[in-house]
C-alpha cells in the first residue's frame, strides 16, 4: 500500500473552541435556473418590507415562480443523537439514532418523507461507543467504534450481529481509525480510515480491500452517488468507481472545494455533503450556501436552493447526510450548535415566488453565528420575506469600524438604511440622540411576558422610560485562581497588587496566565470599561490611565518562553463569529501551568463547568470581577429597530424572534437573556473530558461534570447581580487597543498614551 500523508493530522490535545470551518463554495451558478432561489440581494434601495421591484430586485429572475420550500421534520423522541441516514430501495428513508438516557441505538424508518416514523430498538448489541454508521439500500445498517474492533451488523428488523474489521496499522504508536462509512447502491460497504484511504469492507469476514491504491492523495471525506464515491481531496472533488477504483475527473465538480476543506471537528459532521442526483451521473451537494446540482461533464453547478432563504444558511448547523428523493424533493440531516438533531425536507413548489416578495434589511458591523441563526429562524417562519444581511466589516474590504459606521450613517440619512440594527460596536447613545432608533420596550416586554427575561439586563437599557436596544445574549468577567486572587477582585489595581506581591516572594514562578498584548487589552477592557464613560460621552482619563497601568504591570510581570506566548490568550471572548469564554481558556492554562491566576469572560454553562472541574483538581475559586453589587456584563448581539421602520411588522417580528426562546435556545454563544432559553441551556449541559500536554511533557486532564444544584444556583445569582454593560463603541475600543499595544511594547509613557487616546476619542466624538 502506498504511503499517504494527510494535509492535517488529528489533534489529540486540548481544543479550546471550535465553531466550524467555512463550507465548500460554488464556482458557478445557473442564473437561468427556473428553480433557483435567487442570488443574494444587491444594492440598498427599495422600501423596506414592501413588495420590492425596480432597482432593488433580489435577482435577475425576480417575479418568477417556483422555489424549494423548507419543512423541519420531527424526528422520533428516541433520537437525541443521529449518526446516519439512507434512502432504501423501496423509496423509504431510514435513520440511525441513539438515546443517551437509555443508552440504546435505534433504526428509524419513514415511508412518508418524515411525517411519521417507525422506530425499532437495536437488539442483541453490547453497548459501546459508535463513531461511524451507515445504512444499506436493503434497510440493514452497520455500527462501529473508532477502531472497527467493536462492530455490529443490524438487520432491517433491528437484530444485531457482531463483527469486526482489521484496519491496517499506521506508523508509530497511533492506532488506525475508521473515519467514515457509507454504502454503494449495490450494497457494498465503503470505509475511510484516518490516513485518507478508502476500502471496500466485508464485515462478515472482517476484511478490507483498498479502493484508492492508485491515488496519490489522501481522501478527506466522501459521499455516495450510486456506485461511485464522491471523494474530497486536497486538489478537489472526484467521483471514484467503488468497484474498479477508477478516478472520474470533472473540472467543474473538482473545483467545488479547495485544499482547506478538512472535515469539521465533531462527530459525523462535514463542511459539504455529497449524494447522487435524480439523473444518471449527477451529483447533489449541500453547504451553507445552499443545495447544488451537477451533471458529470457539465460546465455549471446549478444552485437549486439558496441557503440564505432556509436553515442551510445557519453556519452553526453541522451537516451529517443529504438524500435525493427525486428531482423535486431533498432531505438534509444535521445537528445544531447544541448537538440537537435536525432534519429538513425541501420540496419544490411551482406556485411559490422564486424570490420572496418582501425584503427586510438587517445590519451588523460584524457577522456572527447567532445573527445567522436568528435570520434562519425568521426565514423559516416567514418564507415570504427575504432577509438581506448587510455586514459593515468583512475580511475582504480592509476598512475600519469608523469607515463602516460613516457609510452606515450616510445610508440612514439618505433613507436607504437598514430596518433592524445589530448594535454591537455601534455608538448607541449618539443614535438615540439623533432619533435614529425606535423605542422597542413594548416588544421586549411582550417577550418578557411570554418567556421571562433577566430583569437586571433589561433595566440596564431603560432610558427615560424607553428601550432602544436590547442584548440577546451576554457574558461577564471573572477572576480565577487561589483564594487570595479572588479576594482581590474589586479592581484591576487590587488584582495586580496581589499578583506583584505573590511574585515578590516567588520570583521564579509565573503567577499570571499568559496573554498576548491584544488579548490582554481586550480582556481587561471587558472587565473594567463599564464605568469609563462620562455623561458627555467622553472618557474618564484617570480610569483610562489606571487600565493602561494594570495592563502594563500584567504584561511585564512574568517571563514566558516564546512558544508559550504562541498559545497565549488572544481575545477569546469574541472570535470565529461567536462569543467565546476566555475564562475557560484561563482555566485551561491554570491546569497546564498548575496554578496561576487570571481574568477572563464567562459566556456559557460550559465555561463554568470547566472552571469548577479545574478547581476540583488543582484548587482555587472564581468570582465576578468588580465591586460588589455593581458587576458589569458584556452584551452580545444587541438589537434595535431603525426609527423609519418602527411600524415595519417584519422588523418587529425579527426582534421578537431574536429575543424569543426558540432562537435563543439554539446557540451556546453567551448566556441567553431569555429566562426560558436559559433554563434550556441549564437542562442541556453535557459532561465531557479535556486532555492536554504540559510543556514538560506530562499530560493533564479533567472530567467536566454537570453543575450541581448549588453551583447552578450560585451562577444564577451572579447573573442576576450584573448591573452595567461594558463600553461597546467599537471605534473607541479599537483606538484604545491599538494605542495600548504600542504602550505595552514600549512606545510612550502611560500619560502620553492616555493623552493620545483621549485626543483621538475627542476627535471621533466631534464628527
XYZ file of C-alpha atoms in Angstrom:
767
model
C 0.000 0.000 0.000
C 1.328 3.399 -0.976
C 2.047 5.711 1.928
C -0.174 8.789 2.105
C 0.075 11.894 4.245
C -2.990 13.836 5.244
C -2.942 17.599 4.904
C -3.697 17.972 8.605
C -3.392 15.421 11.385
C -5.895 14.696 14.099
C -5.244 16.887 17.102
C -5.441 14.878 20.316
C -4.640 17.816 22.578
C -6.781 20.453 24.214
C -9.327 22.045 21.899
C -10.137 25.498 23.230
C -13.032 26.248 20.933
C -14.354 25.042 17.585
C -17.140 26.746 15.756
C -16.722 25.179 12.347
C -14.975 25.618 9.007
C -16.179 27.556 6.015
C -18.193 25.312 3.719
C -17.344 24.389 0.178
C -18.073 27.088 -2.354
C -19.945 27.002 -5.614
C -17.819 28.013 -8.566
C -20.679 28.699 -10.969
C -24.431 29.167 -10.749
C -27.004 28.701 -13.475
C -28.612 32.145 -13.447
C -31.348 30.996 -15.742
C -32.476 28.172 -13.494
C -36.252 28.353 -13.067
C -35.961 26.507 -9.751
C -33.227 28.753 -8.354
C -33.923 30.565 -5.125
C -32.295 33.761 -6.347
C -28.959 35.437 -5.835
C -28.174 37.480 -2.763
C -29.921 40.844 -2.814
C -27.937 43.600 -4.466
C -27.964 47.284 -3.558
C -29.595 49.046 -0.641
C -32.523 50.754 -2.314
C -36.180 49.888 -2.205
C -38.770 50.352 0.501
C -38.261 48.017 3.437
C -40.996 45.484 3.846
C -42.599 46.450 0.563
C -43.335 44.361 -2.473
C -39.943 45.319 -3.874
C -39.090 45.545 -7.531
C -37.357 48.140 -9.663
C -33.702 48.697 -8.887
C -33.876 46.603 -5.725
C -34.990 43.380 -7.348
C -33.427 40.491 -5.475
C -32.235 38.687 -8.588
C -32.443 38.790 -12.352
C -35.319 36.333 -12.113
C -37.367 38.439 -9.709
C -41.081 37.961 -10.153
C -40.784 34.391 -11.435
C -42.437 31.352 -9.904
C -41.010 28.188 -8.417
C -38.950 27.640 -5.275
C -37.981 24.872 -2.863
C -39.747 25.371 0.476
C -38.409 24.047 3.751
C -40.161 21.904 6.334
C -38.390 20.903 9.539
C -39.267 17.299 10.332
C -39.912 15.974 13.815
C -37.555 13.088 14.463
C -38.624 10.313 16.863
C -38.084 11.228 20.506
C -35.763 8.245 20.878
C -33.029 10.071 18.960
C -31.105 12.756 20.815
C -28.147 11.927 18.574
C -28.188 10.923 14.903
C -25.380 9.177 13.051
C -26.526 8.388 9.513
C -29.455 8.358 7.092
C -30.139 6.450 3.903
C -32.653 6.101 1.104
C -33.750 2.471 0.762
C -34.529 0.523 -2.386
C -38.288 0.773 -1.704
C -38.062 4.591 -1.519
C -38.430 4.857 2.250
C -35.895 6.659 4.452
C -34.026 5.198 7.430
C -32.025 6.948 10.150
C -29.677 5.550 12.799
C -30.308 7.257 16.132
C -29.124 6.999 19.721
C -30.765 7.855 23.029
C -28.258 8.904 25.679
C -30.626 8.232 28.584
C -31.460 4.633 27.686
C -28.048 4.097 26.003
C -29.956 2.448 23.178
C -29.449 2.605 19.415
C -32.432 2.701 17.045
C -33.316 2.179 13.405
C -35.983 4.716 12.484
C -37.887 4.401 9.211
C -40.335 6.707 7.409
C -42.395 5.906 4.334
C -43.941 9.393 4.040
C -40.837 11.606 3.941
C -40.687 12.224 7.670
C -44.321 12.912 8.516
C -44.421 9.715 10.601
C -41.782 7.277 11.834
C -41.467 3.628 12.842
C -38.679 3.109 15.403
C -37.038 -0.211 16.228
C -34.511 -0.599 19.041
C -31.355 -2.471 18.029
C -31.479 -5.826 19.845
C -28.610 -8.124 20.851
C -25.972 -5.401 20.866
C -23.498 -4.858 23.679
C -23.317 -1.161 24.439
C -20.231 0.545 23.010
C -19.433 3.962 21.608
C -20.439 4.150 17.941
C -18.421 6.698 15.987
C -19.499 5.694 12.466
C -22.666 4.231 10.983
C -24.095 3.597 7.538
C -27.406 2.350 6.129
C -27.596 -0.080 3.212
C -30.263 0.085 0.454
C -31.992 -3.009 1.892
C -32.547 -1.275 5.258
C -29.766 -3.007 7.150
C -27.064 -0.963 8.857
C -23.584 -1.173 10.274
C -22.453 0.487 13.521
C -18.797 0.591 14.547
C -16.438 2.036 17.107
C -13.485 4.257 16.068
C -11.186 1.275 15.532
C -13.582 -1.122 13.834
C -12.896 -3.649 16.587
C -16.388 -3.367 18.028
C -18.856 -3.560 15.168
C -22.376 -4.830 14.591
C -24.416 -5.506 11.507
C -28.057 -4.640 12.089
C -30.773 -6.312 10.048
C -33.818 -4.276 8.934
C -35.825 -5.661 11.873
C -33.221 -4.348 14.347
C -31.373 -7.577 15.165
C -27.636 -7.097 15.721
C -24.879 -9.500 14.704
C -21.331 -8.965 15.961
C -18.484 -8.459 13.517
C -15.147 -6.671 13.245
C -12.681 -5.120 10.838
C -8.917 -5.402 10.842
C -7.662 -1.960 9.854
C -4.092 -1.748 8.587
C -1.975 -0.105 11.293
C -0.391 3.301 10.927
C 3.201 4.201 11.651
C 4.202 4.895 15.235
C 2.073 4.270 18.288
C -1.196 5.683 16.938
C -3.800 3.091 16.022
C -5.601 3.429 12.746
C -9.235 4.507 12.994
C -12.435 4.452 10.974
C -13.331 7.997 9.995
C -16.424 7.451 7.858
C -18.574 4.717 6.330
C -21.205 4.508 3.578
C -22.954 2.044 1.270
C -22.993 1.995 -2.517
C -26.219 1.499 -4.449
C -25.413 -2.208 -4.876
C -24.874 -2.657 -1.104
C -21.070 -2.565 -0.857
C -19.773 -1.018 2.380
C -17.100 1.644 1.901
C -14.864 2.674 4.812
C -12.453 5.614 5.084
C -9.611 5.486 7.605
C -7.815 8.437 9.222
C -4.966 8.075 6.762
C -7.341 9.036 3.961
C -7.528 5.537 2.441
C -10.816 4.131 1.084
C -11.658 0.427 1.420
C -14.342 -1.992 0.335
C -15.293 -3.763 3.547
C -16.659 -7.236 4.223
C -17.709 -7.098 7.870
C -18.739 -10.746 7.886
C -15.188 -11.795 7.048
C -13.590 -8.780 8.701
C -11.586 -7.998 5.564
C -10.768 -4.788 3.704
C -9.769 -4.218 0.093
C -8.252 -0.869 -0.802
C -10.107 1.185 -3.393
C -7.665 4.081 -3.662
C -4.399 2.185 -4.201
C -3.684 4.086 -7.418
C -4.488 7.502 -5.993
C -1.629 9.802 -4.941
C -3.697 11.803 -2.446
C -5.457 11.187 0.827
C -9.254 11.451 0.925
C -10.603 13.934 3.474
C -14.213 12.685 3.437
C -16.730 11.335 0.928
C -20.352 10.928 -0.126
C -22.038 8.139 -2.081
C -23.508 8.708 -5.545
C -24.868 5.384 -6.737
C -21.871 3.076 -7.067
C -19.426 5.981 -7.151
C -17.652 7.510 -4.172
C -17.615 11.323 -4.324
C -14.233 11.907 -2.704
C -12.933 15.226 -1.371
C -9.148 15.523 -1.640
C -6.609 18.284 -1.413
C -6.820 19.054 -5.119
C -10.606 18.972 -5.262
C -13.571 16.625 -5.654
C -13.541 13.433 -7.748
C -16.000 10.617 -8.364
C -14.310 7.253 -7.845
C -15.776 3.985 -9.101
C -16.193 1.880 -5.938
C -15.598 -1.346 -7.845
C -12.640 -0.531 -10.081
C -11.160 2.438 -8.249
C -11.258 4.425 -11.491
C -10.870 8.162 -10.915
C -13.539 10.179 -12.765
C -12.205 13.687 -13.082
C -14.635 16.511 -13.791
C -13.169 20.018 -13.809
C -16.337 21.759 -12.618
C -17.024 19.254 -9.833
C -13.367 19.262 -8.874
C -13.492 22.982 -8.071
C -16.373 22.681 -5.598
C -13.949 22.693 -2.656
C -10.438 23.977 -2.091
C -7.463 22.473 -0.291
C -8.610 23.828 3.095
C -11.621 21.547 3.260
C -10.704 19.213 6.088
C -13.614 17.605 7.947
C -15.164 19.736 10.675
C -14.053 18.752 14.141
C -17.033 16.907 15.553
C -18.929 13.672 15.128
C -20.070 12.829 11.606
C -20.031 16.479 10.574
C -18.682 17.737 7.255
C -18.434 21.100 5.500
C -20.165 19.672 2.412
C -22.488 16.747 1.859
C -22.450 14.828 -1.425
C -25.066 12.433 -2.726
C -26.468 11.161 -6.008
C -28.766 13.361 -8.054
C -32.013 12.130 -9.580
C -30.422 11.962 -13.056
C -27.844 9.447 -14.251
C -24.238 10.518 -13.479
C -25.318 13.528 -11.466
C -24.207 14.781 -8.063
C -26.029 16.886 -5.499
C -24.097 18.716 -2.809
C -25.109 20.799 0.188
C -23.263 23.501 2.121
C -24.176 26.690 3.962
C -24.625 28.467 0.623
C -27.424 26.088 -0.308
C -28.086 22.945 -2.346
C -26.491 22.450 -5.770
C -26.892 20.057 -8.704
C -24.098 18.991 -11.047
C -24.257 16.778 -14.124
C -20.982 14.977 -14.855
C -19.278 16.707 -17.764
C -21.383 19.822 -17.336
C -19.911 23.294 -17.024
C -22.077 24.589 -14.146
C -23.046 23.776 -10.586
C -26.721 24.685 -10.561
C -27.998 26.261 -7.340
C -31.413 24.785 -6.566
C -31.768 26.192 -3.037
C -30.327 29.440 -1.718
C -29.017 28.823 1.798
C -29.828 32.410 2.777
C -33.547 31.636 2.466
C -33.584 28.451 4.575
C -31.898 26.842 7.583
C -28.934 25.690 5.489
C -27.551 29.213 5.832
C -27.122 28.757 9.600
C -23.338 28.448 9.835
C -23.601 26.631 13.187
C -25.559 23.760 11.612
C -23.411 20.649 11.270
C -24.122 18.563 8.158
C -24.459 14.778 8.542
C -26.303 13.423 5.487
C -28.074 14.629 2.353
C -30.506 12.488 0.367
C -32.151 12.940 -3.029
C -35.706 11.599 -3.032
C -36.425 12.811 -6.580
C -35.729 15.931 -8.605
C -38.235 17.946 -6.570
C -37.559 16.634 -3.040
C -34.393 16.588 -0.939
C -33.653 15.765 2.703
C -30.803 17.133 4.835
C -29.839 15.713 8.221
C -27.680 17.673 10.652
C -27.234 18.835 14.229
C -27.404 22.321 15.680
C -24.861 24.060 17.902
C -26.259 22.289 20.980
C -25.951 18.879 19.340
C -29.716 18.557 18.811
C -30.512 16.564 15.654
C -32.304 18.460 12.889
C -33.828 17.113 9.685
C -35.132 19.320 6.877
C -37.265 18.466 3.870
C -37.112 20.630 0.752
C -39.959 20.289 -1.732
C -40.367 22.274 -4.924
C -43.454 24.473 -5.067
C -44.141 25.658 -8.598
C -46.516 28.378 -7.345
C -44.179 29.924 -4.772
C -42.375 33.103 -5.809
C -38.855 32.331 -6.981
C -37.707 35.014 -4.565
C -39.703 36.202 -1.507
C -41.815 39.262 -2.300
C -40.813 41.270 0.773
C -37.396 42.390 1.963
C -36.051 43.059 5.455
C -32.625 44.670 5.787
C -30.568 43.704 8.836
C -27.256 45.469 9.521
C -24.363 44.364 11.740
C -20.810 45.629 11.949
C -19.621 42.015 12.043
C -21.264 38.747 11.102
C -21.920 36.150 13.778
C -23.294 32.649 14.154
C -26.005 33.936 16.494
C -27.161 36.504 13.927
C -27.294 33.933 11.155
C -29.271 31.589 13.392
C -31.774 34.364 14.018
C -32.048 35.040 10.286
C -32.531 31.354 9.518
C -35.183 31.062 12.222
C -37.036 34.139 10.921
C -36.731 32.956 7.313
C -38.226 29.591 8.248
C -41.165 31.275 9.998
C -41.598 33.890 7.255
C -40.861 32.291 3.855
C -42.409 35.274 2.065
C -39.726 37.653 3.406
C -36.145 37.863 2.167
C -33.701 38.928 4.888
C -30.873 40.926 3.383
C -27.931 40.742 5.769
C -25.600 43.747 5.477
C -22.197 43.392 7.144
C -20.136 46.538 7.700
C -16.783 44.862 8.339
C -15.509 41.899 6.356
C -12.091 40.353 5.923
C -12.088 41.367 2.276
C -12.550 45.153 2.221
C -9.907 46.282 4.720
C -11.982 49.183 6.047
C -12.069 50.267 9.691
C -15.051 50.327 12.027
C -15.061 54.119 11.731
C -15.263 53.873 7.926
C -18.112 51.346 8.149
C -20.095 53.486 10.598
C -19.633 56.559 8.430
C -21.087 54.647 5.463
C -23.974 53.407 7.607
C -24.782 56.954 8.734
C -24.767 58.153 5.125
C -27.213 55.395 4.107
C -29.507 56.169 7.034
C -29.562 59.897 6.290
C -30.336 59.124 2.631
C -33.288 56.951 3.617
C -31.572 53.760 2.477
C -30.694 52.442 5.919
C -31.489 49.049 7.419
C -34.705 48.122 9.209
C -33.011 46.221 12.027
C -29.619 47.046 13.515
C -27.384 44.715 15.491
C -25.895 47.374 17.737
C -22.704 45.628 18.864
C -19.946 48.197 18.347
C -22.327 50.969 17.213
C -22.437 54.299 19.167
C -25.951 53.797 20.512
C -26.042 56.958 22.658
C -25.392 59.076 19.577
C -28.023 57.198 17.567
C -30.609 57.716 20.315
C -29.834 61.452 20.498
C -30.215 61.771 16.727
C -33.545 59.918 16.719
C -32.216 57.034 14.607
C -33.541 54.255 16.860
C -37.140 53.368 17.718
C -38.450 52.524 21.183
C -38.808 48.728 21.387
C -39.878 48.471 25.024
C -43.265 47.012 24.078
C -41.577 44.197 22.120
C -39.131 43.482 24.929
C -41.909 43.315 27.494
C -44.015 41.141 25.208
C -41.214 38.563 25.130
C -40.741 39.012 28.874
C -44.398 38.221 29.454
C -44.136 35.015 27.398
C -40.784 33.598 28.491
C -39.307 35.870 31.136
C -36.114 37.918 30.755
C -33.211 38.693 33.038
C -34.800 41.766 34.616
C -31.452 43.277 35.619
C -30.247 43.214 32.000
C -33.463 44.808 30.762
C -33.312 47.519 33.448
C -29.805 48.492 32.310
C -31.227 49.646 28.963
C -34.203 51.743 30.082
C -33.659 55.399 29.116
C -36.389 57.818 30.194
C -38.905 55.009 30.135
C -37.879 53.733 26.689
C -35.707 50.858 25.460
C -33.780 51.460 22.243
C -31.522 48.408 22.332
C -31.654 45.010 23.968
C -28.886 42.390 24.030
C -29.990 38.891 23.165
C -27.015 37.336 24.945
C -24.388 38.351 27.475
C -21.351 37.264 29.467
C -19.397 38.597 32.423
C -15.789 38.901 33.555
C -14.396 36.886 36.466
C -11.217 36.446 38.439
C -9.888 32.884 38.739
C -7.133 31.499 40.914
C -6.252 30.877 44.530
C -8.354 32.412 47.293
C -6.111 35.496 47.599
C -6.500 36.215 43.871
C -10.280 36.034 44.052
C -10.341 38.255 47.137
C -8.576 40.941 45.047
C -11.469 41.042 42.575
C -12.724 44.580 43.222
C -10.412 46.416 40.824
C -7.557 45.944 38.381
C -5.290 47.787 40.807
C -6.151 45.396 43.661
C -5.673 42.315 41.482
C -2.286 43.457 40.200
C -1.146 44.354 43.704
C -1.946 40.774 44.714
C -0.036 39.412 41.703
C 3.017 41.594 42.331
C 3.020 40.612 45.991
C 2.996 36.938 45.119
C 5.727 37.451 42.528
C 7.977 39.194 45.062
C 8.002 36.070 47.227
C 8.166 33.654 44.274
C 10.461 35.383 41.794
C 10.993 32.283 39.639
C 7.307 31.372 39.487
C 4.862 32.640 36.877
C 1.798 33.856 38.743
C -0.496 35.030 35.914
C -1.915 33.227 32.888
C -0.008 34.247 29.723
C -1.803 36.676 27.430
C -0.774 38.348 24.202
C -0.823 42.155 24.165
C -4.053 42.249 22.154
C -5.744 39.522 24.181
C -4.793 41.128 27.481
C -6.023 44.577 26.470
C -9.323 43.168 25.247
C -9.992 41.051 28.339
C -9.159 43.863 30.778
C -11.322 46.201 28.667
C -14.328 43.864 29.029
C -13.640 43.615 32.760
C -13.200 47.327 33.511
C -14.733 49.659 30.920
C -18.309 49.836 32.237
C -17.506 52.889 34.348
C -15.252 54.823 31.976
C -17.759 56.982 30.105
C -18.825 60.427 31.311
C -22.243 61.952 30.627
C -20.937 63.852 27.590
C -19.701 60.602 26.022
C -16.013 61.238 26.662
C -13.807 59.013 28.824
C -12.587 59.351 32.399
C -8.866 59.879 31.792
C -7.932 58.763 35.291
C -9.693 55.417 34.800
C -8.120 55.000 31.371
C -4.656 55.551 32.870
C -5.383 53.008 35.611
C -6.372 50.474 32.942
C -3.176 51.076 30.966
C -1.056 50.764 34.110
C -2.712 47.472 35.067
C -2.231 46.086 31.549
C 1.457 47.063 31.596
C 2.005 45.589 35.068
C 0.282 42.361 33.983
C 2.202 42.136 30.713
C 5.615 42.713 32.315
C 5.190 40.662 35.498
C 6.038 37.188 34.230
C 8.544 35.884 31.707
C 7.251 33.204 29.381
C 9.110 31.403 26.646
C 8.178 32.413 23.102
C 6.417 29.127 22.416
C 4.177 29.680 25.442
C 3.089 33.070 24.146
C 2.294 31.470 20.801
C -0.519 29.684 22.624
C -1.467 32.538 24.930
C -4.911 34.070 25.297
C -5.661 36.104 22.153
C -9.063 37.740 22.648
C -11.024 34.546 23.137
C -14.152 36.440 24.151
C -15.048 37.225 20.527
C -13.690 35.027 17.775
C -14.772 32.989 14.768
C -18.084 34.848 14.574
C -19.132 33.952 18.111
C -18.859 34.844 21.774
C -16.421 32.546 23.493
C -15.246 32.060 27.039
C -11.833 33.455 27.848
C -12.440 32.308 31.433
C -12.415 28.655 30.352
C -9.176 29.345 28.476
C -7.733 30.803 31.675
C -8.834 27.614 33.456
C -7.036 25.548 30.809
C -3.802 27.455 31.347
C -4.167 27.107 35.096
C -4.410 23.353 34.557
C -1.382 23.302 32.255
C 0.740 25.562 34.470
C -0.520 24.032 37.745
C -1.789 27.240 39.244
C -1.548 30.903 38.249
C -4.493 33.242 38.096
C -6.186 35.435 35.555
C -9.157 37.484 34.400
C -11.475 36.350 31.614
C -15.048 36.359 30.377
C -17.590 33.626 31.116
C -20.162 33.134 28.361
C -21.802 29.732 28.888
C -22.564 26.884 31.245
C -19.709 25.017 29.572
C -17.237 27.676 30.759
C -18.475 27.440 34.343
C -18.410 23.634 34.253
C -14.793 23.724 33.100
C -13.747 26.190 35.801
C -15.280 24.022 38.526
C -13.592 20.925 37.065
C -10.209 22.674 37.171
C -10.793 23.883 40.723
C -11.712 20.363 41.823
C -8.354 19.108 40.584
C -5.859 21.853 41.436
C -7.780 24.020 43.894
C -8.896 27.610 43.597
C -12.090 29.540 43.000
C -13.689 32.195 40.796
C -15.920 35.228 41.303
C -17.293 38.216 39.407
C -14.659 40.855 38.717
C -15.519 44.311 40.056
C -17.103 45.992 43.019
C -19.709 44.064 44.981
C -23.309 44.506 43.731
C -22.111 46.624 40.819
C -20.869 43.995 38.402
C -20.720 44.631 34.689
C -21.708 42.437 31.782
C -20.609 42.079 28.166
C -23.652 42.405 25.854
C -23.743 40.394 22.635
C -25.992 40.627 19.556
C -27.842 43.673 20.878
C -30.767 44.552 18.659
C -32.648 47.717 17.748
C -35.094 48.919 15.098
C -34.498 51.957 12.910
C -36.958 54.762 13.642
C -38.028 54.820 9.986
C -39.032 51.146 10.335
C -40.766 51.460 13.718
C -44.067 50.200 12.274
C -42.494 47.597 9.985
C -44.152 44.364 11.095
C -41.354 42.197 9.713
C -38.764 44.164 11.679
C -40.805 43.794 14.863
C -41.226 40.053 14.320
C -37.500 39.683 13.702
C -36.681 41.357 17.026
C -39.219 39.219 18.878
C -37.796 36.091 17.276
C -34.219 37.039 18.150
C -35.189 37.563 21.798
C -37.518 34.549 21.923
C -36.962 31.152 23.494
C -36.538 29.018 20.377
C -33.924 31.210 18.745
C -32.014 31.789 21.983
C -32.052 28.103 22.902
C -30.195 27.217 19.710
C -26.835 28.836 20.441
C -24.099 28.457 23.039
C -22.686 31.929 22.332
C -23.314 33.835 25.559
C -25.974 33.366 28.213
C -29.446 33.963 26.741
C -31.278 36.990 28.136
C -34.463 34.916 27.734
C -35.109 33.054 31.014
C -36.902 30.112 29.366
C -33.962 29.652 26.983
C -31.554 29.912 29.933
C -33.382 27.028 31.595
C -32.995 25.004 28.384
C -29.254 25.665 28.432
C -29.055 24.530 32.039
C -31.017 21.371 31.240
C -28.822 20.575 28.221
C -25.456 20.626 29.990
C -23.124 17.859 28.809
C -20.356 16.015 30.572
C -17.072 15.776 28.718
C -13.348 15.295 29.242
C -10.424 17.595 28.493
C -6.889 16.417 27.881
C -3.748 18.375 27.116
C 0.016 18.252 27.460
C 2.194 20.409 29.671
C 5.450 21.914 28.445
C 7.415 19.363 30.468
C 5.821 16.552 28.501
C 3.458 15.358 31.214
C -0.236 15.094 30.499
C -3.092 16.878 32.208
C -6.795 16.369 32.028
C -10.086 16.832 33.825
C -13.518 15.253 33.692
C -16.043 18.050 33.313
C -19.312 17.391 35.129
C -22.775 18.912 35.028
C -23.132 21.703 37.583
C -24.521 20.689 40.940
C -27.672 22.417 42.165
C -25.575 24.590 44.468
C -23.187 25.566 41.669
C -26.084 26.335 39.302
C -27.753 28.499 41.942
C -24.501 30.397 42.509
C -24.213 31.082 38.787
C -27.808 32.300 38.578
C -27.286 34.721 41.471
C -24.149 36.037 39.773
C -26.009 36.640 36.510
C -28.856 38.378 38.340
C -26.412 40.708 40.118
C -24.950 42.271 36.966
C -25.875 45.940 36.588
C -23.933 47.780 33.870
C -22.973 46.988 30.273
C -19.344 47.476 29.317
C -18.407 50.181 26.838
C -19.360 48.751 23.437
C -18.413 51.508 20.969
C -16.186 49.612 18.540
C -14.269 52.672 17.328
C -13.289 53.667 20.866
C -12.288 50.104 21.677
C -10.105 49.891 18.565
C -8.407 53.185 19.424
C -7.650 52.030 22.960
C -6.335 48.602 21.967
C -4.264 49.961 19.061
C -2.516 52.537 21.267
C -2.370 50.089 24.162
C -0.396 47.553 22.140
C 2.162 50.251 21.347
C 2.386 51.115 25.040
C 2.891 47.501 26.157
C 5.706 47.251 23.628
C 7.473 50.351 24.983
C 6.132 53.169 22.783
C 5.462 56.105 25.125
C 4.694 56.649 28.774
C 1.390 55.886 30.428
C 0.444 59.574 30.385
C 1.493 60.067 26.755
C -0.507 57.079 25.565
C -3.563 58.119 27.575
C -3.347 61.615 26.073
C -3.131 60.175 22.550
C -6.210 58.046 23.166
C -8.169 60.930 24.678
C -7.378 63.183 21.716
C -8.417 60.552 19.186
C -11.627 59.777 21.072
C -12.432 63.502 21.279
C -11.935 63.876 17.524
C -14.113 60.824 16.829
C -16.936 62.069 19.073
C -16.886 65.507 17.439
C -17.565 64.150 13.949
